[in-house]
Coordinates of C-alpha atoms in Angstrom, one line a residue:
X1 CA 1.1 -13.7 11.4
X2 CA 1.7 -13.3 15.1
X3 CA 0.6 -16.8 16.2
X4 CA -0.6 -20.1 14.9
X5 CA -4.2 -18.9 15.8
X6 CA -3.7 -15.9 13.5
X7 CA -2.4 -18.1 10.8
X8 CA -5.4 -20.5 11.0
X9 CA -8.1 -17.7 11.5
X10 CA -7.1 -15.1 9.0
X11 CA -10.7 -14.8 7.7
X12 CA -12.1 -14.5 11.2
X13 CA -9.7 -11.7 12.3
X14 CA -10.2 -9.6 9.2
X15 CA -13.9 -10.3 8.2
X16 CA -15.5 -11.8 11.4
X17 CA -17.6 -8.7 12.1
X18 CA -18.8 -8.2 8.5
X19 CA -22.5 -7.2 8.3
X20 CA -23.9 -8.8 5.2
X21 CA -27.5 -9.2 6.3
X22 CA -27.2 -12.9 7.3
X23 CA -24.7 -14.6 9.7
X24 CA -24.3 -17.4 7.2
X25 CA -22.9 -15.0 4.6
X26 CA -20.4 -13.7 7.1
X27 CA -19.3 -17.3 7.8
X28 CA -19.0 -18.0 4.1
X29 CA -16.9 -14.8 3.7
X30 CA -14.6 -16.0 6.5
X31 CA -14.1 -19.4 5.0
X32 CA -13.5 -18.0 1.5
X33 CA -10.9 -15.6 2.9
X34 CA -9.0 -18.4 4.5
X35 CA -9.1 -20.4 1.3
X36 CA -7.9 -17.5 -0.9
X37 CA -5.1 -16.8 1.5
X38 CA -3.9 -20.4 0.9
X39 CA -4.2 -20.1 -2.9
X40 CA -4.0 -16.4 -3.8
X41 CA -2.5 -16.7 -7.3
X42 CA -3.9 -17.5 -10.7
X43 CA -7.6 -17.3 -11.8
X44 CA -10.5 -17.8 -9.5
X45 CA -10.7 -21.5 -10.3
X46 CA -7.0 -21.7 -9.4
X47 CA -7.6 -19.8 -6.1
X48 CA -10.6 -21.9 -5.3
X49 CA -9.9 -25.4 -6.8
X50 CA -12.9 -27.0 -5.2
X51 CA -16.0 -26.3 -7.3
X52 CA -18.2 -25.9 -4.3
X53 CA -16.0 -23.1 -2.9
X54 CA -16.0 -21.3 -6.3
X55 CA -19.8 -21.6 -6.5
X56 CA -20.1 -20.3 -2.9
X57 CA -18.1 -17.2 -3.8
X58 CA -20.3 -16.5 -6.8
X59 CA -23.4 -16.9 -4.8
X60 CA -22.1 -14.7 -2.0
X61 CA -21.1 -11.8 -4.3
X62 CA -24.4 -12.1 -6.1
X63 CA -26.1 -10.7 -3.0
X64 CA -27.0 -7.0 -3.0
X65 CA -25.9 -6.7 0.6
X66 CA -22.3 -7.9 -0.2
X67 CA -20.8 -4.7 -1.4
X68 CA -17.2 -3.4 -1.6
X69 CA -17.8 -1.2 1.5
X70 CA -19.4 -4.1 3.4
X71 CA -16.6 -6.5 2.7
X72 CA -13.8 -4.0 3.5
X73 CA -15.4 -2.4 6.6
X74 CA -14.4 -5.1 9.2
X75 CA -10.8 -5.0 8.0
X76 CA -10.7 -1.2 8.1
X77 CA -12.1 -1.2 11.6
X78 CA -9.5 -3.7 12.7
X79 CA -6.8 -1.6 11.2
X80 CA -8.0 1.6 13.0
X81 CA -8.1 -0.3 16.3
X82 CA -4.5 -1.5 15.8
X83 CA -3.3 2.1 15.3
X84 CA -3.7 2.8 19.0
X85 CA -0.9 0.2 19.7
X86 CA 1.7 2.2 17.7
X87 CA 3.8 5.2 18.7
X88 CA 4.0 6.6 15.2
X89 CA 2.1 5.3 12.2
X90 CA 2.6 6.3 8.5
X91 CA -0.5 6.3 6.4
X92 CA 0.7 5.8 2.8
X93 CA -1.7 7.2 0.2
X94 CA -1.5 6.4 -3.5
X95 CA -3.5 5.3 -6.6
X96 CA -3.1 2.5 -9.1
X97 CA -5.1 1.6 -12.2
X98 CA -7.0 -1.6 -12.4
X99 CA -7.6 -2.5 -16.0
X100 CA -10.7 -4.5 -17.0
X101 CA -10.9 -3.5 -20.6
X102 CA -11.5 -7.1 -21.8
X103 CA -14.7 -7.4 -19.7
X104 CA -17.1 -5.9 -22.3
X105 CA -20.1 -6.6 -20.1
X106 CA -18.9 -4.1 -17.4
X107 CA -20.6 -1.0 -18.7
X108 CA -19.9 1.4 -15.7
X109 CA -16.1 1.5 -15.9
X110 CA -14.1 4.7 -16.5
X111 CA -11.2 5.7 -18.6
X112 CA -7.7 4.8 -17.5
X113 CA -4.3 5.1 -19.0
X114 CA -4.4 7.4 -22.0
X115 CA -8.1 7.1 -22.3
X116 CA -8.3 4.0 -24.4
X117 CA -8.5 1.4 -21.6
X118 CA -11.3 1.0 -19.1
X119 CA -11.3 0.2 -15.4
X120 CA -11.0 1.8 -11.9
X121 CA -8.6 4.2 -10.3
X122 CA -8.0 2.4 -7.1
X123 CA -7.0 4.8 -4.4
X124 CA -5.5 3.1 -1.3
X125 CA -4.5 4.3 2.1
X126 CA -2.1 1.8 3.8
X127 CA -1.0 2.0 7.5
X128 CA 2.5 0.9 8.4
X129 CA 4.7 1.3 11.5
X130 CA 7.1 4.2 11.1
X131 CA 10.0 2.4 12.8
X132 CA 10.1 -0.9 10.9
X133 CA 7.7 -0.3 8.0
X134 CA 5.6 -3.3 9.1
X135 CA 2.2 -3.4 7.4
X136 CA -0.8 -2.9 9.7
X137 CA -3.7 -2.7 7.2
X138 CA -5.8 -0.6 4.9
X139 CA -7.6 2.5 6.3
X140 CA -9.4 3.2 3.1
X141 CA -9.9 2.0 -0.5
X142 CA -11.8 4.0 -3.1
X143 CA -12.7 2.5 -6.5
X144 CA -13.0 5.7 -8.6
X145 CA -14.6 5.8 -12.0
X146 CA -13.1 8.5 -14.2
X147 CA -15.8 10.3 -16.2
X148 CA -15.3 12.1 -19.4
X149 CA -15.5 15.8 -18.6
X150 CA -18.3 17.7 -20.4
X151 CA -17.3 19.8 -23.4
X152 CA -16.4 23.5 -22.7
X153 CA -16.2 22.8 -18.9
X154 CA -15.3 25.9 -17.1
X155 CA -12.7 26.0 -14.2
X156 CA -15.6 26.7 -11.8
X157 CA -17.5 23.7 -13.1
X158 CA -14.4 21.5 -12.8
X159 CA -13.7 22.7 -9.2
X160 CA -17.3 21.9 -8.2
X161 CA -17.5 18.5 -10.0
X162 CA -17.8 15.6 -7.5
X163 CA -15.9 13.2 -9.8
X164 CA -12.8 15.4 -9.9
X165 CA -9.8 13.1 -9.4
X166 CA -7.9 15.4 -7.1
X167 CA -10.7 15.0 -4.6
X168 CA -9.5 11.4 -4.0
X169 CA -6.7 12.6 -1.6
X170 CA -9.1 14.4 0.7
X171 CA -11.6 11.5 0.5
X172 CA -8.8 9.0 1.4
X173 CA -8.1 10.7 4.7
X174 CA -11.7 11.6 5.6
X175 CA -12.2 8.7 8.0
X176 CA -8.9 9.0 9.8
X177 CA -8.9 10.4 13.3
X178 CA -7.2 13.7 14.1
X179 CA -4.3 12.0 15.9
X180 CA -0.8 13.5 15.8
X181 CA 0.7 10.0 15.9
X182 CA -0.6 9.5 12.4
X183 CA 1.5 10.8 9.5
X184 CA -0.1 11.0 6.0
X185 CA 2.6 10.3 3.4
X186 CA 1.8 11.2 -0.3
X187 CA 3.5 11.5 -3.6
X188 CA 3.2 14.4 -6.0
X189 CA -0.4 13.8 -6.9
X190 CA -1.4 15.1 -3.5
X191 CA 0.3 18.5 -4.0
X192 CA -2.9 20.5 -4.3
X193 CA -3.6 23.6 -2.2
X194 CA -6.9 22.0 -1.3
X195 CA -5.3 18.9 0.2
X196 CA -2.5 20.8 2.0
X197 CA -4.9 23.2 3.6
X198 CA -7.1 20.2 4.7
X199 CA -4.1 18.5 6.2
X200 CA -3.0 21.6 8.2
X201 CA -6.4 21.5 9.9
X202 CA -6.6 17.7 10.3
X203 CA -4.7 17.2 13.6
X204 CA -2.4 14.8 11.9
X205 CA 1.1 15.2 10.5
X206 CA 1.9 14.9 6.8
X207 CA 4.7 14.6 4.2
X208 CA 3.8 15.5 0.6
X209 CA 6.2 15.5 -2.2
X210 CA 6.1 18.8 -4.0
X211 CA 5.1 18.8 -7.7
X212 CA 5.0 22.5 -8.3
X213 CA 7.3 25.4 -7.5
X214 CA 4.6 27.4 -5.8
X215 CA 4.7 31.0 -5.1
X216 CA 5.7 31.8 -1.5
X217 CA 6.2 34.7 0.8
X218 CA 9.5 35.1 2.6
X219 CA 10.0 36.6 6.1
X220 CA 10.1 40.1 4.7
X221 CA 7.0 39.5 2.6
X222 CA 9.1 39.4 -0.5
X223 CA 7.8 37.0 -3.2
X224 CA 9.7 34.0 -4.4
X225 CA 9.1 30.4 -5.6
X226 CA 9.4 27.3 -3.6
X227 CA 11.9 25.2 -5.5
X228 CA 14.1 28.3 -6.3
X229 CA 14.1 29.3 -2.6
X230 CA 15.1 25.8 -1.4
X231 CA 17.9 25.5 -4.0
X232 CA 19.4 28.7 -2.5
X233 CA 19.8 27.0 1.0
X234 CA 23.0 25.5 2.2
X235 CA 23.2 21.7 2.8
X236 CA 22.7 20.8 6.5
X237 CA 24.2 17.4 6.1
X238 CA 24.5 14.2 4.0
X239 CA 23.0 10.8 4.1
X240 CA 23.1 7.7 1.9
X241 CA 20.2 5.7 0.4
X242 CA 19.9 2.6 -1.8
X243 CA 18.3 3.4 -5.1
X244 CA 16.6 0.2 -6.3
X245 CA 17.1 -1.2 -9.8
X246 CA 14.7 0.3 -12.3
X247 CA 14.2 0.5 -16.1
X248 CA 17.2 -1.8 -16.7
X249 CA 19.6 0.1 -14.5
X250 CA 21.2 -1.7 -11.5
X251 CA 20.6 -0.7 -7.9
X252 CA 23.1 1.8 -6.5
X253 CA 24.0 3.8 -3.4
X254 CA 23.3 7.5 -3.7
X255 CA 24.9 10.2 -1.5
X256 CA 22.3 12.9 -0.8
X257 CA 22.4 16.4 0.7
X258 CA 19.5 17.7 2.9
X259 CA 18.4 21.2 3.6
X260 CA 15.1 22.8 4.9
X261 CA 13.3 26.1 5.4
X262 CA 10.1 27.4 6.8
X263 CA 7.8 28.6 4.1
X264 CA 4.4 30.3 3.5
X265 CA 2.7 29.1 0.3
X266 CA 0.5 31.5 -1.6
X267 CA -2.8 30.2 -2.9
X268 CA -3.0 29.9 -6.7
X269 CA -4.6 32.8 -8.6
X270 CA -7.0 30.4 -10.3
X271 CA -8.5 28.0 -7.8
X272 CA -8.5 24.4 -8.9
X273 CA -10.0 23.0 -5.7
X274 CA -12.0 24.1 -2.6
X275 CA -9.7 26.1 -0.3
X276 CA -9.3 29.5 1.3
X277 CA -7.4 32.6 0.3
X278 CA -4.8 32.7 3.1
X279 CA -1.1 31.6 2.8
X280 CA -0.2 28.2 4.3
X281 CA 2.7 28.0 6.7
X282 CA 4.7 24.8 6.8
X283 CA 8.2 23.4 6.4
X284 CA 9.9 22.3 3.2
X285 CA 12.8 19.9 2.9
X286 CA 15.0 19.6 -0.1
X287 CA 16.9 16.3 -0.9
X288 CA 19.3 16.2 -3.8
X289 CA 22.3 14.3 -5.2
X290 CA 25.1 16.8 -5.9
X291 CA 27.3 14.3 -7.9
X292 CA 25.3 11.5 -9.6
X293 CA 27.3 8.8 -11.4
X294 CA 27.6 9.1 -15.2
X295 CA 24.4 8.0 -16.9
X296 CA 22.3 8.1 -13.8
X297 CA 19.3 10.4 -13.3
X298 CA 20.0 13.1 -10.7
X299 CA 17.8 12.6 -7.6
X300 CA 16.0 15.6 -6.2
X301 CA 12.9 15.8 -4.0
X302 CA 11.1 18.7 -2.4
X303 CA 9.0 17.6 0.6
X304 CA 6.3 19.7 2.3
X305 CA 5.4 18.9 5.9
X306 CA 3.9 20.3 9.1
X307 CA 6.5 18.5 11.1
X308 CA 8.9 21.1 12.6
X309 CA 12.3 20.9 10.9
X310 CA 14.8 22.8 13.0
X311 CA 17.8 20.4 12.7
X312 CA 19.5 17.9 10.4
X313 CA 18.0 15.1 12.5
X314 CA 14.5 16.5 11.9
X315 CA 15.1 16.7 8.2
X316 CA 16.3 13.1 8.1
X317 CA 13.2 11.9 9.9
X318 CA 10.9 13.6 7.3
X319 CA 12.9 12.0 4.5
X320 CA 12.8 8.6 6.1
X321 CA 9.1 8.8 6.4
X322 CA 8.8 9.6 2.7
X323 CA 11.2 6.8 1.8
X324 CA 8.7 4.3 3.3
X325 CA 6.3 5.2 0.5
X326 CA 7.6 2.4 -1.7
X327 CA 5.7 -0.1 0.6
X328 CA 2.4 0.9 -1.0
X329 CA 3.9 0.4 -4.5
X330 CA 4.8 -3.1 -3.4
X331 CA 1.3 -3.6 -2.2
X332 CA 0.0 -2.6 -5.7
X333 CA 2.4 -5.0 -7.2
X334 CA 1.1 -7.7 -4.9
X335 CA -2.5 -7.0 -6.0
X336 CA -1.6 -7.4 -9.6
X337 CA 1.3 -9.9 -9.7
X338 CA 0.6 -11.9 -6.5
X339 CA -3.2 -12.0 -6.6
X340 CA -3.9 -11.4 -10.3
X341 CA -6.6 -9.0 -9.4
X342 CA -7.0 -7.7 -13.0
X343 CA -7.8 -11.3 -14.2
X344 CA -11.1 -11.6 -12.4
X345 CA -13.8 -12.8 -14.8
X346 CA -16.9 -11.2 -13.3
X347 CA -19.5 -9.9 -15.7
X348 CA -21.1 -7.4 -13.3
X349 CA -19.5 -4.6 -11.3
X350 CA -21.7 -5.4 -8.3
X351 CA -19.8 -8.7 -8.1
X352 CA -16.4 -7.5 -9.1
X353 CA -16.1 -4.7 -6.5
X354 CA -16.5 -6.9 -3.3
X355 CA -14.0 -9.4 -4.9
X356 CA -11.5 -6.5 -5.2
X357 CA -12.0 -5.6 -1.5
X358 CA -11.5 -9.3 -0.4
X359 CA -8.4 -9.8 -2.5
X360 CA -6.9 -6.5 -1.4
X361 CA -6.8 -7.7 2.2
X362 CA -5.4 -11.1 1.1
X363 CA -2.7 -9.2 -0.8
X364 CA -1.5 -7.6 2.4
X365 CA -0.3 -10.9 3.6
X366 CA 2.4 -10.9 0.9
X367 CA 4.0 -7.9 2.7
X368 CA 3.3 -9.2 6.2
X369 CA 5.0 -12.5 5.3
X370 CA 8.2 -10.5 4.5
X371 CA 7.9 -8.4 7.6
X372 CA 7.9 -11.4 9.9
X373 CA 11.3 -12.5 8.4
X374 CA 12.9 -9.1 9.1
X375 CA 12.1 -8.9 12.8
X376 CA 15.2 -8.5 15.1
X377 CA 14.5 -11.8 16.9
X378 CA 14.0 -13.9 13.7
X379 CA 17.2 -15.9 14.2
X380 CA 16.4 -16.7 17.9
X381 CA 12.6 -17.1 17.9
X382 CA 11.3 -20.7 17.3
X383 CA 9.3 -20.9 14.1
X384 CA 6.6 -22.9 16.0
X385 CA 5.5 -19.7 17.6
X386 CA 4.4 -18.4 14.2
X387 CA 3.4 -21.5 12.2
X388 CA 1.5 -24.6 12.8
X389 CA 3.4 -27.9 13.2
X390 CA 2.2 -29.2 9.8
X391 CA 3.8 -26.4 8.0
X392 CA 7.1 -26.9 9.8
X393 CA 7.1 -30.7 9.3
X394 CA 6.4 -30.4 5.6
X395 CA 9.1 -27.6 5.0
X396 CA 11.6 -29.5 7.1
X397 CA 11.0 -32.6 5.2
X398 CA 11.5 -30.8 1.9
X399 CA 14.6 -29.1 3.1
X400 CA 16.2 -32.0 4.9
X401 CA 18.7 -31.5 7.7
X402 CA 17.7 -30.3 11.2
X403 CA 14.2 -31.4 12.4
X404 CA 11.3 -29.0 12.4
X405 CA 11.4 -28.6 16.2
X406 CA 14.8 -26.7 16.0
X407 CA 13.8 -24.4 13.1
X408 CA 14.0 -20.7 13.8
X409 CA 11.8 -18.1 12.2
X410 CA 14.9 -17.0 10.1
X411 CA 15.6 -20.6 9.1
X412 CA 11.9 -21.1 8.1
X413 CA 12.0 -18.1 5.8
X414 CA 15.3 -19.0 4.2
X415 CA 13.9 -22.4 3.4
X416 CA 10.7 -20.8 2.2
X417 CA 12.8 -18.4 -0.1
X418 CA 14.7 -21.4 -1.4
X419 CA 11.5 -23.1 -2.2
X420 CA 10.5 -19.9 -4.1
X421 CA 13.6 -19.9 -6.2
X422 CA 16.1 -17.9 -4.1
X423 CA 19.6 -19.4 -3.9
X424 CA 20.4 -18.1 -0.4
X425 CA 23.9 -17.0 -1.4
X426 CA 25.5 -14.1 0.4
X427 CA 25.6 -11.9 -2.7
X428 CA 22.0 -12.6 -3.6
X429 CA 20.7 -10.2 -0.9
X430 CA 17.6 -10.7 1.1
X431 CA 14.7 -12.5 -0.6
X432 CA 11.9 -10.1 -1.6
X433 CA 8.2 -10.6 -0.9
X434 CA 7.4 -12.1 -4.3
X435 CA 10.1 -14.8 -3.9
X436 CA 8.7 -15.6 -0.4
X437 CA 5.2 -15.6 -1.8
X438 CA 6.1 -18.1 -4.5
X439 CA 7.6 -20.3 -1.8
X440 CA 4.6 -19.9 0.4
X441 CA 2.2 -20.8 -2.4
X442 CA 4.3 -24.0 -3.1
X443 CA 4.3 -24.8 0.6
X444 CA 0.6 -24.5 0.8
X445 CA 0.2 -27.0 -2.0
X446 CA 2.6 -29.4 -0.3
X447 CA 0.7 -29.0 3.0
X448 CA -2.7 -29.6 1.2
X449 CA -1.2 -32.8 -0.3
X450 CA 0.1 -34.0 3.0
X451 CA -3.3 -33.4 4.7
X452 CA -5.1 -35.2 1.8
X453 CA -3.0 -38.3 2.3
X454 CA -2.9 -38.3 6.1
X455 CA -4.3 -41.6 7.4
X456 CA -7.8 -41.3 8.9
X457 CA -8.4 -42.7 12.3
X458 CA -11.0 -45.5 12.6
X459 CA -14.0 -45.3 14.9

């Protein structure tokens, strides 16, 4: 939300170039995107409270030309064009499961979870700025249907199978340019020899969390194992990170040690993917907590990268890139919690899939809303540079106190967080995106009400 124009034309900026076979369909998609951005939560009737808008959405998604790819394409093109404005961009790759088990009419879904539920494995690639972690947009989204493997499938058949899940990582980066300013950041699922080899030839940088203690060759061609070798290295330095609350445990500050080494990874004896037979040369960084508090799980990461790591500062940079990965987890939470994407009631996959694409772009605004409140100039910058006067007047009227004309960006978001349930006390910490989104949703309803009762001019 960089301007009032952006606020008012969200649909135009993200979907204005959609090619749906008819310009009227594109205009309808733009209007629906703007409406969904104002009311993202709840069921489709909650998102589109006017019956004519809900019917327009059903008619639009009933067209064969309106596919998942066609809806997402203009947003993806916009994201790729914005990458050129950044110095270093992190492309966060990860999958989440979308559960549609209750939709019995959807016959083409695949197994998810432990195999009893049905839905999609949604593999997303999300671009963010490396310095501030500000969300730029999606570069890829794949709706993968997991198929039941045939009985007695051989390793060769598995390796050649097009539906193999491990292929998602290579498919997710396939449309990215070979630009060294881009850094692919992945969790342990991407630790395949196939993907690592692909990345080394991509022209981009990468950080992948190691899942396996792979065989490696040392400088004297002696064999060893990755994790064992890294654990033998001395610590280069220490840094602190905040461990968020999870599984009933409170957040805490962890003191971590860092070390690194150049490594040559040996290809597996039994190939599980499509790759060569030569060792892969890269760097590996170890992050570990030497003295965790009682009852806390010890932290330890092994990170693989083609970023040269010759100093403690280099190792810190790689670790900081990986720590940004949590943004895509927040995006997945926004899809499910903020936009209720698993509650869509479509009875045909051809209609469900473009709706997923549309709501995925809408869900990004949850994170971008938070980003705007964390900019360095938020306390000085007038809120009127970001939001239309109607929003300022309504929020100022609800908050009381200083008039809307004097409201800064920071003051706007503090009031918005209060509207969303945050108490704005010093020990409460900064409001999260979900709190801000609750406030934004309430503010949208208040603005809609104010506009509905605005006196109409005669003549």
